[in-house]
Amino acid sequence: MGTENMLNTAGMHFDDLNKIRVLEPEISQQTGSLRDECQEFVSKISELQKLVESFTSLTSELAKDVEKEKMKAIGSRNLLKSIAKQRETQKQQLLVLIGEKKTELERLRVEHASLQKQEQEQIEFIEQFSTT
């Protein structure tokens, strides 16, 4: 039995550089490959985490912008409602004022007619004394 066989039975092996290893070369290669794959996986997970954080941050900012716009829209709607109520109130006030002015106009017409009648009577009275 050669030295290499004795080392193999003891669980030791030579690698490509002729160094003594405890693991078989195939298992050592699989372990290295697995380590590389794990590092690649961890790297990809880190990238994914960064993407998720970026997406979360972006959606959070968008949500804030949407909320601001929503508040502006609500404010504008309330302002429009308020303006509509003010216009309705102003319309009612103007209608009342028109009614008052019509009443005053009618009163002034009656007064004017009364004054014209009184003037006519005075003219007739003066003419009565002037002719006699």
Tab-separated table of N, CA and C in Angstrom:
chain	number	residue	atom	x	y	z
A	1	MET	N	0.840	-1.166	0.000
A	1	MET	CA	0.000	0.000	0.000
A	1	MET	C	0.886	1.230	0.000
A	2	GLY	N	0.515	2.175	-0.865
A	2	GLY	CA	1.365	3.347	-0.963
A	2	GLY	C	0.997	4.393	0.070
A	3	THR	N	1.818	5.372	0.130
A	3	THR	CA	1.627	6.459	1.084
A	3	THR	C	0.299	7.177	0.807
A	4	GLU	N	-0.013	7.320	-0.457
A	4	GLU	CA	-1.259	8.026	-0.808
A	4	GLU	C	-2.461	7.239	-0.347
A	5	ASN	N	-2.427	5.900	-0.494
A	5	ASN	CA	-3.548	5.079	-0.045
A	5	ASN	C	-3.677	5.122	1.464
A	6	MET	N	-2.585	5.155	2.169
A	6	MET	CA	-2.622	5.202	3.637
A	6	MET	C	-3.239	6.533	4.098
A	7	LEU	N	-2.883	7.627	3.417
A	7	LEU	CA	-3.446	8.931	3.767
A	7	LEU	C	-4.946	8.955	3.462
A	8	ASN	N	-5.338	8.331	2.324
A	8	ASN	CA	-6.753	8.288	1.947
A	8	ASN	C	-7.553	7.537	2.994
A	9	THR	N	-7.020	6.409	3.496
A	9	THR	CA	-7.740	5.650	4.506
A	9	THR	C	-7.794	6.406	5.819
A	10	ALA	N	-6.842	7.286	6.057
A	10	ALA	CA	-6.837	8.101	7.271
A	10	ALA	C	-7.706	9.336	7.097
A	11	GLY	N	-8.264	9.565	5.905
A	11	GLY	CA	-9.150	10.702	5.660
A	11	GLY	C	-8.402	11.932	5.208
A	12	MET	N	-7.175	11.763	4.744
A	12	MET	CA	-6.402	12.897	4.267
A	12	MET	C	-6.119	12.694	2.785
A	13	HIS	N	-6.083	13.839	2.074
A	13	HIS	CA	-5.925	13.778	0.628
A	13	HIS	C	-4.992	14.883	0.183
A	14	PHE	N	-4.414	14.685	-0.992
A	14	PHE	CA	-3.580	15.715	-1.610
A	14	PHE	C	-4.443	16.533	-2.571
A	15	ASP	N	-4.240	17.869	-2.562
A	15	ASP	CA	-4.979	18.694	-3.515
A	15	ASP	C	-4.140	18.887	-4.769
A	16	ASP	N	-4.576	19.820	-5.646
A	16	ASP	CA	-3.879	20.041	-6.916
A	16	ASP	C	-2.486	20.619	-6.696
A	17	LEU	N	-2.293	21.296	-5.598
A	17	LEU	CA	-0.983	21.882	-5.297
A	17	LEU	C	-0.138	20.966	-4.425
A	18	ASN	N	-0.596	19.729	-4.292
A	18	ASN	CA	0.082	18.705	-3.490
A	18	ASN	C	0.166	19.084	-2.019
A	19	LYS	N	-0.868	19.755	-1.542
A	19	LYS	CA	-0.946	20.044	-0.114
A	19	LYS	C	-1.894	19.021	0.487
A	20	ILE	N	-1.640	18.650	1.719
A	20	ILE	CA	-2.471	17.658	2.386
A	20	ILE	C	-3.745	18.330	2.879
A	21	ARG	N	-4.885	17.720	2.564
A	21	ARG	CA	-6.190	18.240	2.947
A	21	ARG	C	-6.952	17.158	3.691
A	22	VAL	N	-7.846	17.582	4.595
A	22	VAL	CA	-8.655	16.644	5.349
A	22	VAL	C	-9.862	16.197	4.509
A	23	LEU	N	-10.362	17.097	3.683
A	23	LEU	CA	-11.509	16.782	2.838
A	23	LEU	C	-11.051	16.205	1.508
A	24	GLU	N	-11.916	15.410	0.941
A	24	GLU	CA	-11.634	14.882	-0.384
A	24	GLU	C	-11.663	16.036	-1.363
A	25	PRO	N	-10.893	15.994	-2.416
A	25	PRO	CA	-10.834	17.098	-3.374
A	25	PRO	C	-12.204	17.434	-3.957
A	26	GLU	N	-13.026	16.444	-4.252
A	26	GLU	CA	-14.349	16.690	-4.826
A	26	GLU	C	-15.242	17.424	-3.824
A	27	ILE	N	-15.204	17.006	-2.570
A	27	ILE	CA	-16.004	17.657	-1.524
A	27	ILE	C	-15.483	19.059	-1.271
A	28	SER	N	-14.186	19.230	-1.294
A	28	SER	CA	-13.589	20.549	-1.115
A	28	SER	C	-14.027	21.478	-2.247
A	29	GLN	N	-14.051	20.948	-3.469
A	29	GLN	CA	-14.482	21.750	-4.617
A	29	GLN	C	-15.968	22.102	-4.489
A	30	GLN	N	-16.790	21.156	-4.069
A	30	GLN	CA	-18.219	21.420	-3.885
A	30	GLN	C	-18.438	22.457	-2.788
A	31	THR	N	-17.630	22.363	-1.734
A	31	THR	CA	-17.738	23.329	-0.640
A	31	THR	C	-17.383	24.724	-1.131
A	32	GLY	N	-16.332	24.828	-1.907
A	32	GLY	CA	-15.930	26.125	-2.472
A	32	GLY	C	-17.008	26.674	-3.399
A	33	SER	N	-17.551	25.783	-4.212
A	33	SER	CA	-18.614	26.186	-5.123
A	33	SER	C	-19.840	26.657	-4.339
A	34	LEU	N	-20.177	25.919	-3.289
A	34	LEU	CA	-21.310	26.302	-2.447
A	34	LEU	C	-21.055	27.651	-1.775
A	35	ARG	N	-19.824	27.860	-1.308
A	35	ARG	CA	-19.458	29.135	-0.679
A	35	ARG	C	-19.636	30.278	-1.684
A	36	ASP	N	-19.157	30.080	-2.916
A	36	ASP	CA	-19.297	31.116	-3.945
A	36	ASP	C	-20.767	31.401	-4.251
A	37	GLU	N	-21.556	30.350	-4.351
A	37	GLU	CA	-22.985	30.511	-4.607
A	37	GLU	C	-23.669	31.248	-3.444
A	38	CYS	N	-23.254	30.931	-2.220
A	38	CYS	CA	-23.821	31.608	-1.045
A	38	CYS	C	-23.468	33.089	-1.056
A	39	GLN	N	-22.219	33.398	-1.416
A	39	GLN	CA	-21.821	34.805	-1.481
A	39	GLN	C	-22.615	35.536	-2.563
A	40	GLU	N	-22.806	34.891	-3.686
A	40	GLU	CA	-23.593	35.481	-4.766
A	40	GLU	C	-25.051	35.678	-4.319
A	41	PHE	N	-25.585	34.686	-3.616
A	41	PHE	CA	-26.955	34.775	-3.109
A	41	PHE	C	-27.084	35.933	-2.115
A	42	VAL	N	-26.141	36.044	-1.202
A	42	VAL	CA	-26.155	37.136	-0.214
A	42	VAL	C	-26.048	38.479	-0.926
A	43	SER	N	-25.223	38.544	-1.953
A	43	SER	CA	-25.085	39.781	-2.723
A	43	SER	C	-26.407	40.147	-3.390
A	44	LYS	N	-27.063	39.155	-3.982
A	44	LYS	CA	-28.344	39.410	-4.645
A	44	LYS	C	-29.418	39.804	-3.632
A	45	ILE	N	-29.393	39.175	-2.470
A	45	ILE	CA	-30.347	39.530	-1.417
A	45	ILE	C	-30.112	40.969	-0.968
A	46	SER	N	-28.842	41.370	-0.868
A	46	SER	CA	-28.528	42.757	-0.498
A	46	SER	C	-29.052	43.724	-1.547
A	47	GLU	N	-28.866	43.389	-2.817
A	47	GLU	CA	-29.391	44.230	-3.892
A	47	GLU	C	-30.909	44.311	-3.812
A	48	LEU	N	-31.542	43.171	-3.568
A	48	LEU	CA	-32.993	43.143	-3.440
A	48	LEU	C	-33.448	44.016	-2.274
A	49	GLN	N	-32.742	43.928	-1.158
A	49	GLN	CA	-33.079	44.740	0.015
A	49	GLN	C	-32.968	46.228	-0.315
A	50	LYS	N	-31.923	46.604	-1.054
A	50	LYS	CA	-31.761	48.004	-1.445
A	50	LYS	C	-32.914	48.429	-2.353
A	51	LEU	N	-33.282	47.568	-3.289
A	51	LEU	CA	-34.398	47.871	-4.187
A	51	LEU	C	-35.708	48.020	-3.409
A	52	VAL	N	-35.920	47.130	-2.458
A	52	VAL	CA	-37.136	47.189	-1.641
A	52	VAL	C	-37.159	48.483	-0.832
A	53	GLU	N	-36.032	48.848	-0.230
A	53	GLU	CA	-35.965	50.092	0.535
A	53	GLU	C	-36.219	51.298	-0.357
A	54	SER	N	-35.631	51.277	-1.553
A	54	SER	CA	-35.833	52.368	-2.497
A	54	SER	C	-37.304	52.449	-2.907
A	55	PHE	N	-37.910	51.305	-3.204
A	55	PHE	CA	-39.312	51.263	-3.603
A	55	PHE	C	-40.201	51.748	-2.457
A	56	THR	N	-39.909	51.293	-1.256
A	56	THR	CA	-40.694	51.705	-0.080
A	56	THR	C	-40.585	53.207	0.137
A	57	SER	N	-39.385	53.727	0.000
A	57	SER	CA	-39.175	55.164	0.160
A	57	SER	C	-39.940	55.938	-0.908
A	58	LEU	N	-39.866	55.467	-2.137
A	58	LEU	CA	-40.554	56.131	-3.236
A	58	LEU	C	-42.069	56.105	-3.041
A	59	THR	N	-42.599	54.951	-2.669
A	59	THR	CA	-44.056	54.863	-2.463
A	59	THR	C	-44.490	55.717	-1.271
A	60	SER	N	-43.645	55.817	-0.277
A	60	SER	CA	-43.957	56.661	0.880
A	60	SER	C	-44.026	58.127	0.457
A	61	GLU	N	-43.064	58.560	-0.359
A	61	GLU	CA	-43.075	59.934	-0.855
A	61	GLU	C	-44.303	60.181	-1.720
A	62	LEU	N	-44.625	59.229	-2.575
A	62	LEU	CA	-45.802	59.365	-3.428
A	62	LEU	C	-47.071	59.432	-2.588
A	63	ALA	N	-47.128	58.632	-1.543
A	63	ALA	CA	-48.300	58.659	-0.661
A	63	ALA	C	-48.438	60.032	-0.008
A	64	LYS	N	-47.320	60.622	0.402
A	64	LYS	CA	-47.360	61.956	0.999
A	64	LYS	C	-47.848	62.980	-0.021
A	65	ASP	N	-47.331	62.878	-1.265
A	65	ASP	CA	-47.772	63.800	-2.318
A	65	ASP	C	-49.253	63.632	-2.601
A	66	VAL	N	-49.710	62.398	-2.657
A	66	VAL	CA	-51.132	62.131	-2.901
A	66	VAL	C	-51.970	62.720	-1.778
A	67	GLU	N	-51.514	62.561	-0.555
A	67	GLU	CA	-52.254	63.093	0.602
A	67	GLU	C	-52.319	64.621	0.540
A	68	LYS	N	-51.202	65.260	0.142
A	68	LYS	CA	-51.202	66.721	0.009
A	68	LYS	C	-52.204	67.162	-1.050
A	69	GLU	N	-52.176	66.488	-2.196
A	69	GLU	CA	-53.097	66.833	-3.278
A	69	GLU	C	-54.545	66.584	-2.866
A	70	LYS	N	-54.741	65.530	-2.104
A	70	LYS	CA	-56.090	65.225	-1.611
A	70	LYS	C	-56.578	66.350	-0.702
A	71	MET	N	-55.709	66.818	0.179
A	71	MET	CA	-56.080	67.912	1.078
A	71	MET	C	-56.360	69.190	0.290
A	72	LYS	N	-55.547	69.445	-0.754
A	72	LYS	CA	-55.795	70.620	-1.587
A	72	LYS	C	-57.153	70.508	-2.265
A	73	ALA	N	-57.463	69.324	-2.773
A	73	ALA	CA	-58.744	69.109	-3.455
A	73	ALA	C	-59.911	69.306	-2.490
A	74	ILE	N	-59.775	68.780	-1.285
A	74	ILE	CA	-60.828	68.940	-0.281
A	74	ILE	C	-60.990	70.421	0.063
A	75	GLY	N	-59.865	71.117	0.218
A	75	GLY	CA	-59.917	72.552	0.506
A	75	GLY	C	-60.588	73.328	-0.617
A	76	SER	N	-60.246	72.990	-1.850
A	76	SER	CA	-60.860	73.665	-2.996
A	76	SER	C	-62.352	73.381	-3.055
A	77	ARG	N	-62.724	72.138	-2.820
A	77	ARG	CA	-64.148	71.784	-2.836
A	77	ARG	C	-64.902	72.554	-1.750
A	78	ASN	N	-64.320	72.619	-0.551
A	78	ASN	CA	-64.968	73.358	0.541
A	78	ASN	C	-65.070	74.845	0.213
A	79	LEU	N	-64.022	75.382	-0.427
A	79	LEU	CA	-64.034	76.784	-0.817
A	79	LEU	C	-65.148	77.035	-1.831
A	80	LEU	N	-65.280	76.129	-2.798
A	80	LEU	CA	-66.340	76.275	-3.798
A	80	LEU	C	-67.728	76.198	-3.156
A	81	LYS	N	-67.879	75.283	-2.205
A	81	LYS	CA	-69.157	75.196	-1.499
A	81	LYS	C	-69.437	76.492	-0.748
A	82	SER	N	-68.403	77.015	-0.111
A	82	SER	CA	-68.548	78.257	0.648
A	82	SER	C	-68.917	79.410	-0.279
A	83	ILE	N	-68.254	79.477	-1.428
A	83	ILE	CA	-68.556	80.534	-2.388
A	83	ILE	C	-69.993	80.391	-2.882
A	84	ALA	N	-70.409	79.163	-3.155
A	84	ALA	CA	-71.782	78.932	-3.619
A	84	ALA	C	-72.789	79.377	-2.552
A	85	LYS	N	-72.506	79.072	-1.289
A	85	LYS	CA	-73.404	79.498	-0.207
A	85	LYS	C	-73.428	81.021	-0.096
A	86	GLN	N	-72.245	81.639	-0.238
A	86	GLN	CA	-72.185	83.104	-0.164
A	86	GLN	C	-72.988	83.733	-1.300
A	87	ARG	N	-72.875	83.154	-2.492
A	87	ARG	CA	-73.622	83.686	-3.630
A	87	ARG	C	-75.127	83.518	-3.421
A	88	GLU	N	-75.515	82.385	-2.885
A	88	GLU	CA	-76.937	82.162	-2.616
A	88	GLU	C	-77.445	83.166	-1.586
A	89	THR	N	-76.652	83.396	-0.539
A	89	THR	CA	-77.021	84.373	0.489
A	89	THR	C	-77.097	85.767	-0.116
A	90	GLN	N	-76.099	86.101	-0.938
A	90	GLN	CA	-76.082	87.408	-1.589
A	90	GLN	C	-77.293	87.554	-2.521
A	91	LYS	N	-77.634	86.498	-3.227
A	91	LYS	CA	-78.800	86.519	-4.117
A	91	LYS	C	-80.073	86.800	-3.313
A	92	GLN	N	-80.208	86.101	-2.181
A	92	GLN	CA	-81.382	86.301	-1.335
A	92	GLN	C	-81.436	87.738	-0.814
A	93	GLN	N	-80.276	88.259	-0.406
A	93	GLN	CA	-80.224	89.635	0.077
A	93	GLN	C	-80.618	90.625	-1.020
A	94	LEU	N	-80.124	90.373	-2.243
A	94	LEU	CA	-80.462	91.251	-3.360
A	94	LEU	C	-81.952	91.170	-3.700
A	95	LEU	N	-82.517	89.969	-3.614
A	95	LEU	CA	-83.956	89.827	-3.867
A	95	LEU	C	-84.777	90.588	-2.831
A	96	VAL	N	-84.343	90.516	-1.575
A	96	VAL	CA	-85.021	91.272	-0.515
A	96	VAL	C	-84.886	92.769	-0.787
A	97	LEU	N	-83.676	93.194	-1.177
A	97	LEU	CA	-83.437	94.608	-1.475
A	97	LEU	C	-84.299	95.061	-2.654
A	98	ILE	N	-84.426	94.223	-3.687
A	98	ILE	CA	-85.280	94.546	-4.832
A	98	ILE	C	-86.730	94.714	-4.366
A	99	GLY	N	-87.176	93.804	-3.506
A	99	GLY	CA	-88.536	93.913	-2.962
A	99	GLY	C	-88.730	95.203	-2.202
A	100	GLU	N	-87.747	95.569	-1.392
A	100	GLU	CA	-87.838	96.814	-0.624
A	100	GLU	C	-87.884	98.027	-1.563
A	101	LYS	N	-87.045	97.991	-2.590
A	101	LYS	CA	-86.995	99.112	-3.537
A	101	LYS	C	-88.313	99.225	-4.321
A	102	LYS	N	-88.900	98.073	-4.683
A	102	LYS	CA	-90.192	98.100	-5.374
A	102	LYS	C	-91.270	98.707	-4.475
A	103	THR	N	-91.233	98.323	-3.217
A	103	THR	CA	-92.205	98.867	-2.249
A	103	THR	C	-92.009	100.365	-2.115
A	104	GLU	N	-90.743	100.795	-2.018
A	104	GLU	CA	-90.450	102.226	-1.894
A	104	GLU	C	-90.869	102.959	-3.169
A	105	LEU	N	-90.642	102.344	-4.333
A	105	LEU	CA	-91.044	102.955	-5.601
A	105	LEU	C	-92.558	103.146	-5.649
A	106	GLU	N	-93.276	102.118	-5.215
A	106	GLU	CA	-94.741	102.221	-5.209
A	106	GLU	C	-95.203	103.318	-4.245
A	107	ARG	N	-94.554	103.391	-3.075
A	107	ARG	CA	-94.891	104.439	-2.108
A	107	ARG	C	-94.613	105.819	-2.695
A	108	LEU	N	-93.465	105.951	-3.397
A	108	LEU	CA	-93.120	107.246	-3.993
A	108	LEU	C	-94.073	107.597	-5.135
A	109	ARG	N	-94.535	106.600	-5.875
A	109	ARG	CA	-95.517	106.858	-6.941
A	109	ARG	C	-96.833	107.384	-6.354
A	110	VAL	N	-97.251	106.733	-5.277
A	110	VAL	CA	-98.489	107.170	-4.613
A	110	VAL	C	-98.304	108.579	-4.077
A	111	GLU	N	-97.162	108.843	-3.447
A	111	GLU	CA	-96.875	110.167	-2.900
A	111	GLU	C	-96.818	111.197	-4.026
A	112	HIS	N	-96.176	110.812	-5.130
A	112	HIS	CA	-96.076	111.717	-6.278
A	112	HIS	C	-97.471	112.035	-6.819
A	113	ALA	N	-98.283	110.985	-6.947
A	113	ALA	CA	-99.652	111.198	-7.430
A	113	ALA	C	-100.420	112.098	-6.467
A	114	SER	N	-100.226	111.894	-5.170
A	114	SER	CA	-100.897	112.711	-4.157
A	114	SER	C	-100.435	114.153	-4.252
A	115	LEU	N	-99.122	114.350	-4.446
A	115	LEU	CA	-98.593	115.710	-4.561
A	115	LEU	C	-99.092	116.387	-5.839
A	116	GLN	N	-99.182	115.614	-6.919
A	116	GLN	CA	-99.707	116.181	-8.159
A	116	GLN	C	-101.171	116.602	-7.980
A	117	LYS	N	-101.907	115.768	-7.279
A	117	LYS	CA	-103.322	116.091	-7.018
A	117	LYS	C	-103.421	117.348	-6.170
A	118	GLN	N	-102.561	117.415	-5.141
A	118	GLN	CA	-102.564	118.580	-4.262
A	118	GLN	C	-102.148	119.821	-5.046
A	119	GLU	N	-101.138	119.692	-5.930
A	119	GLU	CA	-100.694	120.816	-6.747
A	119	GLU	C	-101.841	121.290	-7.649
A	120	GLN	N	-102.522	120.329	-8.246
A	120	GLN	CA	-103.644	120.662	-9.130
A	120	GLN	C	-104.737	121.405	-8.351
A	121	GLU	N	-105.003	120.948	-7.147
A	121	GLU	CA	-106.019	121.601	-6.312
A	121	GLU	C	-105.606	123.021	-5.967
A	122	GLN	N	-104.299	123.193	-5.671
A	122	GLN	CA	-103.811	124.536	-5.319
A	122	GLN	C	-103.871	125.456	-6.539
A	123	ILE	N	-103.541	124.904	-7.702
A	123	ILE	CA	-103.608	125.718	-8.922
A	123	ILE	C	-105.057	126.133	-9.175
A	124	GLU	N	-105.984	125.217	-8.991
A	124	GLU	CA	-107.400	125.522	-9.178
A	124	GLU	C	-107.863	126.569	-8.160
A	125	PHE	N	-107.384	126.429	-6.918
A	125	PHE	CA	-107.757	127.386	-5.862
A	125	PHE	C	-107.237	128.782	-6.207
A	126	ILE	N	-105.982	128.840	-6.679
A	126	ILE	CA	-105.382	130.131	-7.037
A	126	ILE	C	-106.122	130.725	-8.224
A	127	GLU	N	-106.482	129.907	-9.186
A	127	GLU	CA	-107.192	130.407	-10.358
A	127	GLU	C	-108.596	130.894	-9.960
A	128	GLN	N	-109.165	130.256	-8.971
A	128	GLN	CA	-110.492	130.667	-8.498
A	128	GLN	C	-110.445	132.075	-7.926
A	129	PHE	N	-109.429	132.403	-7.155
A	129	PHE	CA	-109.296	133.724	-6.560
A	129	PHE	C	-108.826	134.749	-7.589
A	130	SER	N	-108.087	134.301	-8.588
A	130	SER	CA	-107.592	135.262	-9.553
A	130	SER	C	-108.698	135.651	-10.528
A	131	THR	N	-109.625	134.855	-10.779
A	131	THR	CA	-110.687	135.181	-11.714
A	131	THR	C	-111.769	135.998	-11.043
A	132	THR	N	-111.876	135.972	-9.801
A	132	THR	CA	-112.935	136.724	-9.138
A	132	THR	C	-112.546	138.087	-8.747
